[in-house]
Coordinates of C-alpha atoms (C1' of nucleotides) in Angstrom, one line a residue:
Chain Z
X1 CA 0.0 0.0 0.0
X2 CA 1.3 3.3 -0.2
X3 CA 1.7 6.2 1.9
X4 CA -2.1 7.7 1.6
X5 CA -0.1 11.3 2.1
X6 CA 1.7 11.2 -1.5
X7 CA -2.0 12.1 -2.8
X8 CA -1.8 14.9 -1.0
X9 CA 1.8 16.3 -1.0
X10 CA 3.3 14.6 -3.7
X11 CA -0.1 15.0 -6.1
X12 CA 1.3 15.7 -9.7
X13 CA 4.8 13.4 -8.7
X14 CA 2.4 10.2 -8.0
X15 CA 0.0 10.9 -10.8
X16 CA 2.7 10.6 -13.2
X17 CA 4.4 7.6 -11.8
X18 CA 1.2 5.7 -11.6
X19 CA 0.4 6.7 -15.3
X20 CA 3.4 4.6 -16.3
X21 CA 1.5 1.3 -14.6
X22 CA -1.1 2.3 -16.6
X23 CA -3.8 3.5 -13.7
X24 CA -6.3 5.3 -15.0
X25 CA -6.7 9.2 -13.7
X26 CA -9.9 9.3 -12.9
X27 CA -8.8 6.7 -10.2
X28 CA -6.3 8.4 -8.9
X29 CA -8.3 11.8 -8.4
X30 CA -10.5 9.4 -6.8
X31 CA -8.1 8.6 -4.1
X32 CA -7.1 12.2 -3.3
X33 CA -10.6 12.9 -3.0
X34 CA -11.0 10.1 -0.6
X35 CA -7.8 11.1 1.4
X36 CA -8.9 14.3 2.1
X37 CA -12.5 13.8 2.7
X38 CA -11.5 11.5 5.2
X39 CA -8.9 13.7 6.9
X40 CA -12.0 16.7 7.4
X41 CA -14.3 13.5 8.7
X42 CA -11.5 12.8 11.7
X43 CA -11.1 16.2 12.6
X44 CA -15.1 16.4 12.9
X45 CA -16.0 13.3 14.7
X46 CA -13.1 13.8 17.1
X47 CA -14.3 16.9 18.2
X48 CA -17.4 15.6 18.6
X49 CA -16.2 12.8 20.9
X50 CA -14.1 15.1 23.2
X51 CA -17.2 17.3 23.8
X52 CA -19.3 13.6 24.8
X53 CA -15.9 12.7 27.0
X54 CA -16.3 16.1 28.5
X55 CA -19.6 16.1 29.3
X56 CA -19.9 12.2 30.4
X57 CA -16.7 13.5 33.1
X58 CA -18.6 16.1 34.4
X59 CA -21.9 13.9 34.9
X60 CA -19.2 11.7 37.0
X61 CA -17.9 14.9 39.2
X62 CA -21.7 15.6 39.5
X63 CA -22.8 12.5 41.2
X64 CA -19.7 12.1 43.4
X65 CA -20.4 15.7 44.7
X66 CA -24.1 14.5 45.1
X67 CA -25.5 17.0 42.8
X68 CA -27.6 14.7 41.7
X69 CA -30.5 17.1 39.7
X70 CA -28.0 18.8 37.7
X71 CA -25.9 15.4 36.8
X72 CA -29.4 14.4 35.3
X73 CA -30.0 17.2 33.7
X74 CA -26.5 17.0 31.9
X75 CA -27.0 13.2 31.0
X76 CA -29.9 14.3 29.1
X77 CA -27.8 16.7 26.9
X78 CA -25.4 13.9 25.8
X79 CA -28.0 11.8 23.5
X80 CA -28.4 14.6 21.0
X81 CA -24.8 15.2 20.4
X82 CA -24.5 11.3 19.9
X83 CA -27.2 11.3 17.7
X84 CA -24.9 13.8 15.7
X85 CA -21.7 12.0 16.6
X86 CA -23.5 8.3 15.2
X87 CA -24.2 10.5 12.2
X88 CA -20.7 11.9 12.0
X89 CA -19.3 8.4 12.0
X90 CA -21.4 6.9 9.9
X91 CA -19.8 9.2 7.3
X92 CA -16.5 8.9 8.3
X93 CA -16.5 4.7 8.2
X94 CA -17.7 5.2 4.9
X95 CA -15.2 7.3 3.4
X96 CA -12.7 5.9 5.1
X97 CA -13.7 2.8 3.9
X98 CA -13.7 3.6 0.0
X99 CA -10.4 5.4 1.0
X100 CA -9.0 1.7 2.3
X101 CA -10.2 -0.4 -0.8
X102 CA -9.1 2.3 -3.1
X103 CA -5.2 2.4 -1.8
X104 CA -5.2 -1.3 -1.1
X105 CA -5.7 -2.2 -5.3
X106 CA -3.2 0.9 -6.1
X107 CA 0.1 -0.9 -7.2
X108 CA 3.6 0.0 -6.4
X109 CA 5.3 3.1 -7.9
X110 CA 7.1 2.1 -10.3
X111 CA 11.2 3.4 -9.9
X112 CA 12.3 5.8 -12.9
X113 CA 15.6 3.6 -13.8
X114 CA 12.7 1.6 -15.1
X115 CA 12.7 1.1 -18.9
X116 CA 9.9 2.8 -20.5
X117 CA 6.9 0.6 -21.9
X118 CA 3.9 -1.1 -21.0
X119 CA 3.8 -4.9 -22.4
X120 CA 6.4 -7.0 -22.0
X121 CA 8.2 -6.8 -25.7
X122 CA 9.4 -2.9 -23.9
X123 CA 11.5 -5.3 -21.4
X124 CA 15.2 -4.6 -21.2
X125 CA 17.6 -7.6 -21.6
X126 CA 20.7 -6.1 -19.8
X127 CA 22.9 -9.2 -20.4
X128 CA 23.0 -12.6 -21.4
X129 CA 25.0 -14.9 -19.9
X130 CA 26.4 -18.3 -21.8
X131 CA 24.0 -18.2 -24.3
X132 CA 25.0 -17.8 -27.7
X133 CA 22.2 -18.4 -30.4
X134 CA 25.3 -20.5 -32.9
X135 CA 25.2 -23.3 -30.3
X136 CA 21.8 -24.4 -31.0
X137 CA 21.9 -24.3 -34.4
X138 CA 21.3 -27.6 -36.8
X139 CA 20.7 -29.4 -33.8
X140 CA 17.5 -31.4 -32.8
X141 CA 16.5 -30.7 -29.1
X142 CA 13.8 -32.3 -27.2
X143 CA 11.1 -31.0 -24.6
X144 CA 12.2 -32.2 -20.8
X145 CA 8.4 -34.2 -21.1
X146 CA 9.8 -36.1 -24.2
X147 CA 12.8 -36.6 -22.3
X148 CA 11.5 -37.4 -18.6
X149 CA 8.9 -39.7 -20.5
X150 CA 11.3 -41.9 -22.1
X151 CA 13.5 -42.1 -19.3
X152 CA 10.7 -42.5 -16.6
X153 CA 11.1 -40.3 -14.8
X154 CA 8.6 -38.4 -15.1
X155 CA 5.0 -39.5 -15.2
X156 CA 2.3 -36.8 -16.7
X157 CA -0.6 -39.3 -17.2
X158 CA -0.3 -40.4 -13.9
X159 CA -0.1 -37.2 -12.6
X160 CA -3.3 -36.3 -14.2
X161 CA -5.1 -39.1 -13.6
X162 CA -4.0 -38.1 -9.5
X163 CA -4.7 -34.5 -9.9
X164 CA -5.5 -32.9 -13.3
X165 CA -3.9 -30.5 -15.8
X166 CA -0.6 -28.8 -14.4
X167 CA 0.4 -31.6 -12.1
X168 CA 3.4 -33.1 -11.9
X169 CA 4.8 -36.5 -10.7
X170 CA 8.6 -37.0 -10.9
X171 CA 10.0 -40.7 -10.0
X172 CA 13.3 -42.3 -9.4
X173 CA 16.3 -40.6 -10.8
X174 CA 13.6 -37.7 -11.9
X175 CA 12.6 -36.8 -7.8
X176 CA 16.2 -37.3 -7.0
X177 CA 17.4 -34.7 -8.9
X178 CA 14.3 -32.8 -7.8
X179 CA 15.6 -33.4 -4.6
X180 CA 19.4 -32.5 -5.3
X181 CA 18.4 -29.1 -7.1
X182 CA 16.7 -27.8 -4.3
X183 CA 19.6 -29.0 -1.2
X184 CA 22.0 -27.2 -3.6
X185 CA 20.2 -24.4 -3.8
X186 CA 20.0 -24.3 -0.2
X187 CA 22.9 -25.1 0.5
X188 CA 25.2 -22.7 -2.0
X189 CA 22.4 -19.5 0.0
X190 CA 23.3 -21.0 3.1
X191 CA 26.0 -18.4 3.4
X192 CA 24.6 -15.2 4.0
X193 CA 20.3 -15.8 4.5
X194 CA 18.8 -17.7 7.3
X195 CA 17.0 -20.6 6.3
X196 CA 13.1 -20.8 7.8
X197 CA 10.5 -23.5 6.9
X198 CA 7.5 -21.9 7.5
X199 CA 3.7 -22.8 7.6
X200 CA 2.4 -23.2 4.3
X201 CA -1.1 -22.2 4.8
X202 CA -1.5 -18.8 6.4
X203 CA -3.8 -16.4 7.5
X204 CA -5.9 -13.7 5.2
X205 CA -3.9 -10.7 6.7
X206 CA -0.8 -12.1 5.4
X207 CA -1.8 -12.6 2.1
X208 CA -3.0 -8.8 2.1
X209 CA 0.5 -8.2 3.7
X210 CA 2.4 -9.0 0.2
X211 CA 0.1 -7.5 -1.8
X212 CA -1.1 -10.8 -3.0
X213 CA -4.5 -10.0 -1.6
X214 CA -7.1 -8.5 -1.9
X215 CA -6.3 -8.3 -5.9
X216 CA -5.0 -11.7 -7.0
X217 CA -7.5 -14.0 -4.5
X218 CA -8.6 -15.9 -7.7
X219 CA -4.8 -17.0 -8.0
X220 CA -4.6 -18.6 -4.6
X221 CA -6.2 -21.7 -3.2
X222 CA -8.6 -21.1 0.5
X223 CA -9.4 -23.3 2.9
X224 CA -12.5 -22.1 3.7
X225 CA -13.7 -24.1 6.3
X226 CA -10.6 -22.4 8.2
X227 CA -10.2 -18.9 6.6
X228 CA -6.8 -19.8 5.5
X229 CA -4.6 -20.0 1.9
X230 CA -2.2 -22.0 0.7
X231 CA 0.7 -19.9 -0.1
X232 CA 1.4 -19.1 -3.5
X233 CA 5.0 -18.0 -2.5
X234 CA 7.8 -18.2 0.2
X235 CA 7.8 -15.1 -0.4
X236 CA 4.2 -14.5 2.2
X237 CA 5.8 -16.1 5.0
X238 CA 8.7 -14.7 4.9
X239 CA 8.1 -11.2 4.5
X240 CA 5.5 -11.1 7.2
X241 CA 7.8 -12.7 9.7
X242 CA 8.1 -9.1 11.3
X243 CA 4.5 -8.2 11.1
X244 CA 3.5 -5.7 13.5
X245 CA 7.7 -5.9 15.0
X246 CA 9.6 -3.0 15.4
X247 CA 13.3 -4.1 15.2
X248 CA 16.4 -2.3 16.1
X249 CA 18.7 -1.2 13.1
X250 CA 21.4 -3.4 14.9
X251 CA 19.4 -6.9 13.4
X252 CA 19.4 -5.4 10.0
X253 CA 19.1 -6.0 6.9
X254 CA 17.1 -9.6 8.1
X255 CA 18.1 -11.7 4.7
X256 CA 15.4 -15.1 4.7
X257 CA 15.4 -18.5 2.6
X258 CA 13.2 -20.8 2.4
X259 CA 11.9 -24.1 0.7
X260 CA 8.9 -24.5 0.2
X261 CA 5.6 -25.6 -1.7
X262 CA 4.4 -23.1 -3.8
X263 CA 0.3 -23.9 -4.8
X264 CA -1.3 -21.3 -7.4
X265 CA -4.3 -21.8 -9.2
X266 CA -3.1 -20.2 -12.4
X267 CA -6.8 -19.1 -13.7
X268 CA -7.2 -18.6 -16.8
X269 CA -4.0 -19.7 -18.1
X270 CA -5.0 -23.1 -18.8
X271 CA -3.7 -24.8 -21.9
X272 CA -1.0 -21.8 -22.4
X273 CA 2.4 -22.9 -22.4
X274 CA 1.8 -25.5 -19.7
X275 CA 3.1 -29.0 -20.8
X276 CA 5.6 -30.8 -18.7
X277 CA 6.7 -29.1 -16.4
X278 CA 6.7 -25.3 -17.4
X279 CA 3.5 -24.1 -14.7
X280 CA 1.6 -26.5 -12.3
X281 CA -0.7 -25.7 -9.8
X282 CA 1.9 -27.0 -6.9
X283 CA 5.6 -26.7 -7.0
X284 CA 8.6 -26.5 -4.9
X285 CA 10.8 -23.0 -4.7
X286 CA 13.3 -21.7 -2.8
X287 CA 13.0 -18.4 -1.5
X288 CA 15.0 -15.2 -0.8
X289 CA 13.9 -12.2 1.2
X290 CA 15.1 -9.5 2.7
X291 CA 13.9 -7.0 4.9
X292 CA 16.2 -3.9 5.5
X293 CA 16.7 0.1 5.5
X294 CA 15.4 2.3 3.0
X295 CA 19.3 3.2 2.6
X296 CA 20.2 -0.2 2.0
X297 CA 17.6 -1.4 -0.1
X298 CA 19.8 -0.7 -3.7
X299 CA 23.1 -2.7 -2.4
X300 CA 20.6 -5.3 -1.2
X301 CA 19.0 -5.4 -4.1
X302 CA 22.5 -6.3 -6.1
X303 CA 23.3 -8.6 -3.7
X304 CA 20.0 -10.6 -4.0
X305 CA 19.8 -10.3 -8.1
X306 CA 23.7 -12.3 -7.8
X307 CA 22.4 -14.6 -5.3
X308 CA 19.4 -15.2 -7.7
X309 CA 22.3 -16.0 -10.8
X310 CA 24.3 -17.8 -8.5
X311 CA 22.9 -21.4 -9.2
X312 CA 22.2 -20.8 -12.6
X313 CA 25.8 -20.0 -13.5
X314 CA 27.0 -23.2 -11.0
X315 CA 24.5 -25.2 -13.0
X316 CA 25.9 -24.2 -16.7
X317 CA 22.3 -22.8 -17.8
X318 CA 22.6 -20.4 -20.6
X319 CA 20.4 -17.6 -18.9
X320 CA 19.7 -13.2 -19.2
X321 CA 18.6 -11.2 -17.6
X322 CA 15.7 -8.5 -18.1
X323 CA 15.2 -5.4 -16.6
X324 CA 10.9 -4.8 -16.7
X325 CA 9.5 -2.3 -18.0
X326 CA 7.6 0.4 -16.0
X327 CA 4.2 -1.0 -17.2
X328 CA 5.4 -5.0 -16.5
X329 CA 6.6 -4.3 -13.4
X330 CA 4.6 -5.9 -10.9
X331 CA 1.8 -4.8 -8.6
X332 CA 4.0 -4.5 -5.5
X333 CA 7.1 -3.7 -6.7
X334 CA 8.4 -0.6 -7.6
X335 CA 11.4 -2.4 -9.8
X336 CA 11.9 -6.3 -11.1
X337 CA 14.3 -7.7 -12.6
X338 CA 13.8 -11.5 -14.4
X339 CA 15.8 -14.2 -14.7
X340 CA 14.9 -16.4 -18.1
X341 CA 16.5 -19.8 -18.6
X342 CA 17.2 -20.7 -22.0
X343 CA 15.1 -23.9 -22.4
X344 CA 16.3 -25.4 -26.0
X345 CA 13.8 -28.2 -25.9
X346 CA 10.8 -25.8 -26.5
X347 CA 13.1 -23.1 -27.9
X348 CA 11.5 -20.6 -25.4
X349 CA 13.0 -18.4 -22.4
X350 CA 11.6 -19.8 -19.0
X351 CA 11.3 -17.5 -16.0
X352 CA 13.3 -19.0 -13.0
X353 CA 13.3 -16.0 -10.8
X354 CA 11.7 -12.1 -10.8
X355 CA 13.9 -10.2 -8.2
X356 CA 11.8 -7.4 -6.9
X357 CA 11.9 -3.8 -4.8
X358 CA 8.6 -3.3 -2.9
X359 CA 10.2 -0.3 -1.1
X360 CA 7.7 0.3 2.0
X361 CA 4.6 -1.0 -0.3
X362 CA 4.3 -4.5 1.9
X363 CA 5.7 -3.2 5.1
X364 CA 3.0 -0.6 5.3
X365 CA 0.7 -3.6 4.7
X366 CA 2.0 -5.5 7.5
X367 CA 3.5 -2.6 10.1
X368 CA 6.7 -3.9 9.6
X369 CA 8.9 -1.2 11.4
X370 CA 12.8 -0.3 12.6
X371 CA 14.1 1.8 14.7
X372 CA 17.5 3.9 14.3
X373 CA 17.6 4.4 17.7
X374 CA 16.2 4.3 21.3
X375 CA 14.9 8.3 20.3
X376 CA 13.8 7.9 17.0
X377 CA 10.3 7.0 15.7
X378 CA 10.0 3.7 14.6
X379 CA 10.5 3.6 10.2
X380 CA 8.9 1.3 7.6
X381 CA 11.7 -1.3 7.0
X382 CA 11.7 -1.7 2.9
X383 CA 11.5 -5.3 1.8
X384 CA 12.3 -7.2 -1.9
X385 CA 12.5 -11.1 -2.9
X386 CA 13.5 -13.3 -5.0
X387 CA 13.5 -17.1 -6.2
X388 CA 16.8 -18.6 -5.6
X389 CA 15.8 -21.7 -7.1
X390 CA 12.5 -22.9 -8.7
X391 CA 12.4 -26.1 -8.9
X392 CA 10.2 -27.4 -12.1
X393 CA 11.3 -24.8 -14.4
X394 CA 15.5 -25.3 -13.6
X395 CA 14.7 -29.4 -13.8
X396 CA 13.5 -28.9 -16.5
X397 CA 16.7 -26.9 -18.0
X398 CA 18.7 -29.4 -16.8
X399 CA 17.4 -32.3 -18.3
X400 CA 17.0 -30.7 -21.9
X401 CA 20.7 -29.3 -21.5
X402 CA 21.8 -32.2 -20.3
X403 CA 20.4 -34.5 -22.7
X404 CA 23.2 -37.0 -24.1
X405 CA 22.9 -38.6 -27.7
X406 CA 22.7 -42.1 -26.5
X407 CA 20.0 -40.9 -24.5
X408 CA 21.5 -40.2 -21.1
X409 CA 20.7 -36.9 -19.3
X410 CA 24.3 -35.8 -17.7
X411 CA 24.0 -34.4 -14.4
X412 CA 26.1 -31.3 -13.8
X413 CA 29.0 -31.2 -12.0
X414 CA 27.8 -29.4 -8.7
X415 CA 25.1 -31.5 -8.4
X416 CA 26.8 -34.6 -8.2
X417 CA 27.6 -34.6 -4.7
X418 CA 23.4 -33.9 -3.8
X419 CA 23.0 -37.2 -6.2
X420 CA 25.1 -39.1 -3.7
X421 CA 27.6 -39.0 -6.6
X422 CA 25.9 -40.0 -9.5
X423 CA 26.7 -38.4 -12.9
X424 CA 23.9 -39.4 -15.1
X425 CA 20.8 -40.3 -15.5
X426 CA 19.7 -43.6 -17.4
X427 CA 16.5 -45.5 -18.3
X428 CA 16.9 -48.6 -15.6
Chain U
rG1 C1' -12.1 -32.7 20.2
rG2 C1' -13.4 -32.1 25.9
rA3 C1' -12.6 -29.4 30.8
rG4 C1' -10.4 -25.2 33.2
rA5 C1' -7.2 -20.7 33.6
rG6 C1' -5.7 -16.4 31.3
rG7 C1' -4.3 -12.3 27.5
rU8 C1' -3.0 -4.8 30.6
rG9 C1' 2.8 -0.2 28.4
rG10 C1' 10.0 -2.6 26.7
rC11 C1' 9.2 -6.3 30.9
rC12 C1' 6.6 -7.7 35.7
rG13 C1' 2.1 -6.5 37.8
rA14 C1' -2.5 -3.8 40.1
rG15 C1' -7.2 -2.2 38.6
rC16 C1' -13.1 -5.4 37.5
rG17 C1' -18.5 1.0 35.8
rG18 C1' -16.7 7.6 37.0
rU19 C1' -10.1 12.5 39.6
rU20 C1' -7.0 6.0 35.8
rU21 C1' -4.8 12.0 31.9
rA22 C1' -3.6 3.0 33.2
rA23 C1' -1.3 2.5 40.4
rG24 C1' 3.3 0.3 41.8
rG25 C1' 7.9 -1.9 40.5
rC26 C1' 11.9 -3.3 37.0
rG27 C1' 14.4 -1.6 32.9
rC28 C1' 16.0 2.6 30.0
rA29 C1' 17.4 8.0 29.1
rC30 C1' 18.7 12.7 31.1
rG31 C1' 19.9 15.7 35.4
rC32 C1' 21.7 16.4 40.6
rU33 C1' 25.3 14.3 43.8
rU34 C1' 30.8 12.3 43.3
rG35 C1' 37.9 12.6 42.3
rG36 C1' 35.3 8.6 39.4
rA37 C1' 31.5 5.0 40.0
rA38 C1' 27.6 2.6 42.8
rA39 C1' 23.8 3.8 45.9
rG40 C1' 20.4 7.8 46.6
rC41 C1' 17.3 11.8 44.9
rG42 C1' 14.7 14.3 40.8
rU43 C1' 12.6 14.3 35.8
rG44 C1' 11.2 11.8 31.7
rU45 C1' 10.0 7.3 29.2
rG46 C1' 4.4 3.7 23.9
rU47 C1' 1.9 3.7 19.0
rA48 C1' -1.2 5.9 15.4
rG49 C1' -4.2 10.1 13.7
rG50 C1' -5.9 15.4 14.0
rC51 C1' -4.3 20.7 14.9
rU52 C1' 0.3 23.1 14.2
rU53 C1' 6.5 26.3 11.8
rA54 C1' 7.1 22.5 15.7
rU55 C1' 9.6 15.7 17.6
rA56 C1' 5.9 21.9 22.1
rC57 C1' 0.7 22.3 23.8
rC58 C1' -4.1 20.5 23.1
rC59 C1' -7.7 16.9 21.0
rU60 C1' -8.9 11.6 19.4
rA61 C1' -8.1 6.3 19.3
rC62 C1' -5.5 2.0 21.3
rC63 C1' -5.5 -2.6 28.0
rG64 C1' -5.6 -9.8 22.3
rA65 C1' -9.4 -8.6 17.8
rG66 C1' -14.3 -7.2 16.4
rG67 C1' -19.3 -5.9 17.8
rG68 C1' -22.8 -4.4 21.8
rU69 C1' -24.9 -2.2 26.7
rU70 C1' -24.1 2.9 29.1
rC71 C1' -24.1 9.9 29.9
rG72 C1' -19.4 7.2 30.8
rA73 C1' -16.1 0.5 29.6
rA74 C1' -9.4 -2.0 30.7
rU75 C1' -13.7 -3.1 33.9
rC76 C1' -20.4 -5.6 32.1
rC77 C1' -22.5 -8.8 27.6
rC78 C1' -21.7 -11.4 22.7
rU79 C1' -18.5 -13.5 18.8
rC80 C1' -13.7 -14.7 17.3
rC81 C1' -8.2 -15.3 17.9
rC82 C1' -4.1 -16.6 20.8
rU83 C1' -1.3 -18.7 25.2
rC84 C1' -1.0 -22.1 29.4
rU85 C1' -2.7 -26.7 32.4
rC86 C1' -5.2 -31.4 32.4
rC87 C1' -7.7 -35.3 29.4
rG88 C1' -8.5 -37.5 24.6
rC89 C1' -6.4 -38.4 19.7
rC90 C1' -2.1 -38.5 16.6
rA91 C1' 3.1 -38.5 12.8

RNA sequence: GGAGAGGUGGCCGAGCGGUUUAAGGCGCACGCUUGGAAAGCGUGUGUAGGCUUAUACCCUACCGAGGGUUCGAAUCCCUCCCUCUCCGCCA
């Protein structure tokens, strides 16, 4: 959410910035409107309720002095200035209200080192790195489903016949190297983030706290028998572990893995690009996060967009990286940068990671605070994520890269040792 | 799942319908004192919003959350959440 006083002080500066996410005007008149009509309301219906407080003290100092008639006659004078006070409210919840759901489906602003655009053809691709388009030439690639298929380890029909569409079953040699991607990617992270396993299913607030409510509830799975959601990300956990916190600058920046399950419904994107193992409703992800100063947020943010490489260099995978355009940058964020693995078998870039500023956009959400020191007032701390490792998509990199002539899928160096030393998969 | 107890400021803890603008203590900060320190004494010590040049004053809200009763609620009523103890169940 953002700071409800940029409509205010900052008018013409937001405008424009939101213009570039493509938010309509009207809307963000709206929102002023709704700012300020609410800041007139409190002023009103707080004078109102220091003259009731007032008058409700003195019936009290009546009575104990035992001036009983004039105590009644005072209590009789309240209910007509609560009648107006009701009224007042009344007003005030409602406006306040609009003000609320208005800001709450407002996205980020988006930074200005953003590249211009709206759509995603205006995305920047700052660098590729060991791709070159020559080494793909004249030769015959296959999908990873082809490949898993034949090899057995991996089992779409059964997966279907378990679960439906954009489920995915790995077996033998497939799960272990499922298995091995994500200890290595916890393990090469292990340096410098803390690594939590956190609940999977969490409550409604939390959701709202990333952003991911109350806009994208038709992405996430509810239990709703228990007012609760599957998480879609690490990423909801983690950056509502402070919630509510104020922490002193002394435990900052807080820098958070995690492995977990990831469950998205994917609406609407049914049929789209979804064979194998490219989107499923459930899948496995490690998670970066880190909460920290405003002042720190652009080191951290280099620091977490390396981390984010780090296993796709180890790995070998031909990757680039994309700097988002204002209008593709997402709802929450303020600046995102992608990481797209080369995947020769369907001859398409796969997204493996989008490394993302949210500045004080989820903190606010949440009331995640700092403090500089004993005397200062507590601060929004700034927060930003990023996949270190998701699971289906680099699998499936590794298996199509990896994919021998006689058949074999090699297994790359650096993840031998999580395959208790094995250096290739084979049909058995 | 059943029975019971309880959630109050950074922490402990009183209050159970009206000078509570939340007692008292601990902690913390500043000052006095001292050669220096401790002790002692004094002062201060939350968050958010409004009004403001102002982090001053004043006003409003917040005693787990949300509703309700009342002129007035930390205190009474309802719903929910959480913690603890015992029983049951269970990987």
């Amino acid at each position: 959410m953002l700071d409800q006083n940029l409509f205010i002080n900052d008018y013409e500066e937001t405008k424009r910035r939101l213009t570039r996410k493509r938010v309509p005007v009207e809307q963000i008149e709206e929102i002023r409107q709704a700012v300020l009509d609410r800041k007139t309301l409190v002023g009103e219906v707080d004078g109102l309720r220091a003259e009731v407080n007032e008058k409700s003290k003195q019936v009290g100092v009546l009575y104990q002095q035992g001036r009983k008639d004039e105590a009644e006659e005072l209590k009789a004078s309240v209910p007509e200035l609560k009648k107006k006070l009701e009224a007042k409210e009344k007003e005030y919840k409602e406006v306040d209200d609009k003000r609320l759901q208005l800001l709450l489906r407002v996205p980020n602003l988006p930074d200005d080192d953003c590249p211009d655009g709206f759509t995603e053809d205006c995305n920047v691709v700052v660098r590729m790195e060991g791709y070159n388009e020559s080494d793909y030439e004249g030769k015959e690639y296959k999908p990873h489903w082809e490949i898993g298929e034949e090899l057995g380890v991996l089992d779409a029909e059964r997966a279907a016949k378990l679960s439906g569409s954009m489920f995915a079953l790995l077996r033998g040699d497939g799960a272990r190297l499922h298995r091995a991607l994500i200890q290595f990617a916890l393990s090469i992270n292990g340096d410098r983030n803390e690594e939590i396993i956190p609940p999977h299913f969490v409550r409604p607030e939390m959701m709202m706290g990333t952003g991911t409510l109350p806009k994208f509830a038709d992405d996430a799975y509810r239990f709703r028998d228990d007012d609760l959601w599957a998480i879609p990300t690490g990423e909801v956990p983690l950056t509502n572990l402070h919630a509510g916190e104020i922490l002193s600058i002394e435990e900052l920046p807080k820098r958070y893995m995690a492995y977990t399950v990831c469950f998205r419904r994917e609406a609407g994107s049914a049929g789209k690009e979804t064979r194998g193992m490219q989107r499923l409703h459930e899948f496995h992800k490690v998670e970066l996060v880190r909460l920290c100063t405003p002042e720190t947020v652009k080191d951290e943010y280099e620091l977490l967009i390396s981390d984010a490489e780090r296993p796709l260099k180890l790995l070998g995978l031909p990757y680039r990286v994309l700097d988002l355009c204002g209008g593709d940058v997402t709802f929450s964020s303020t600046r995102v940068h992608d990481l797209e693995v080369y995947s020769p078998g369907t001859k398409s870039w796969l997204e493996v990671s989008s490394i993302g500023i949210f500045s004080d956009f989820q903190t606010r959400r949440g009331n995640s605070r700092f403090r500089r020191s004993e005397k200062d007032k507590p601060e929004l701390l700034h927060s930003l994520n990023g996949s270190g490792l998701a699971a289906p998509r680099v699998w499936a990199a590794v298996v199509e890269h990896g994919y021998q002539p006689d058949g074999s899928i090699r297994i790359p160096e650096v993840l031998v040792p999580f395959m208790g030393g094995q250096t290739e998969i084979r049909r058995s």
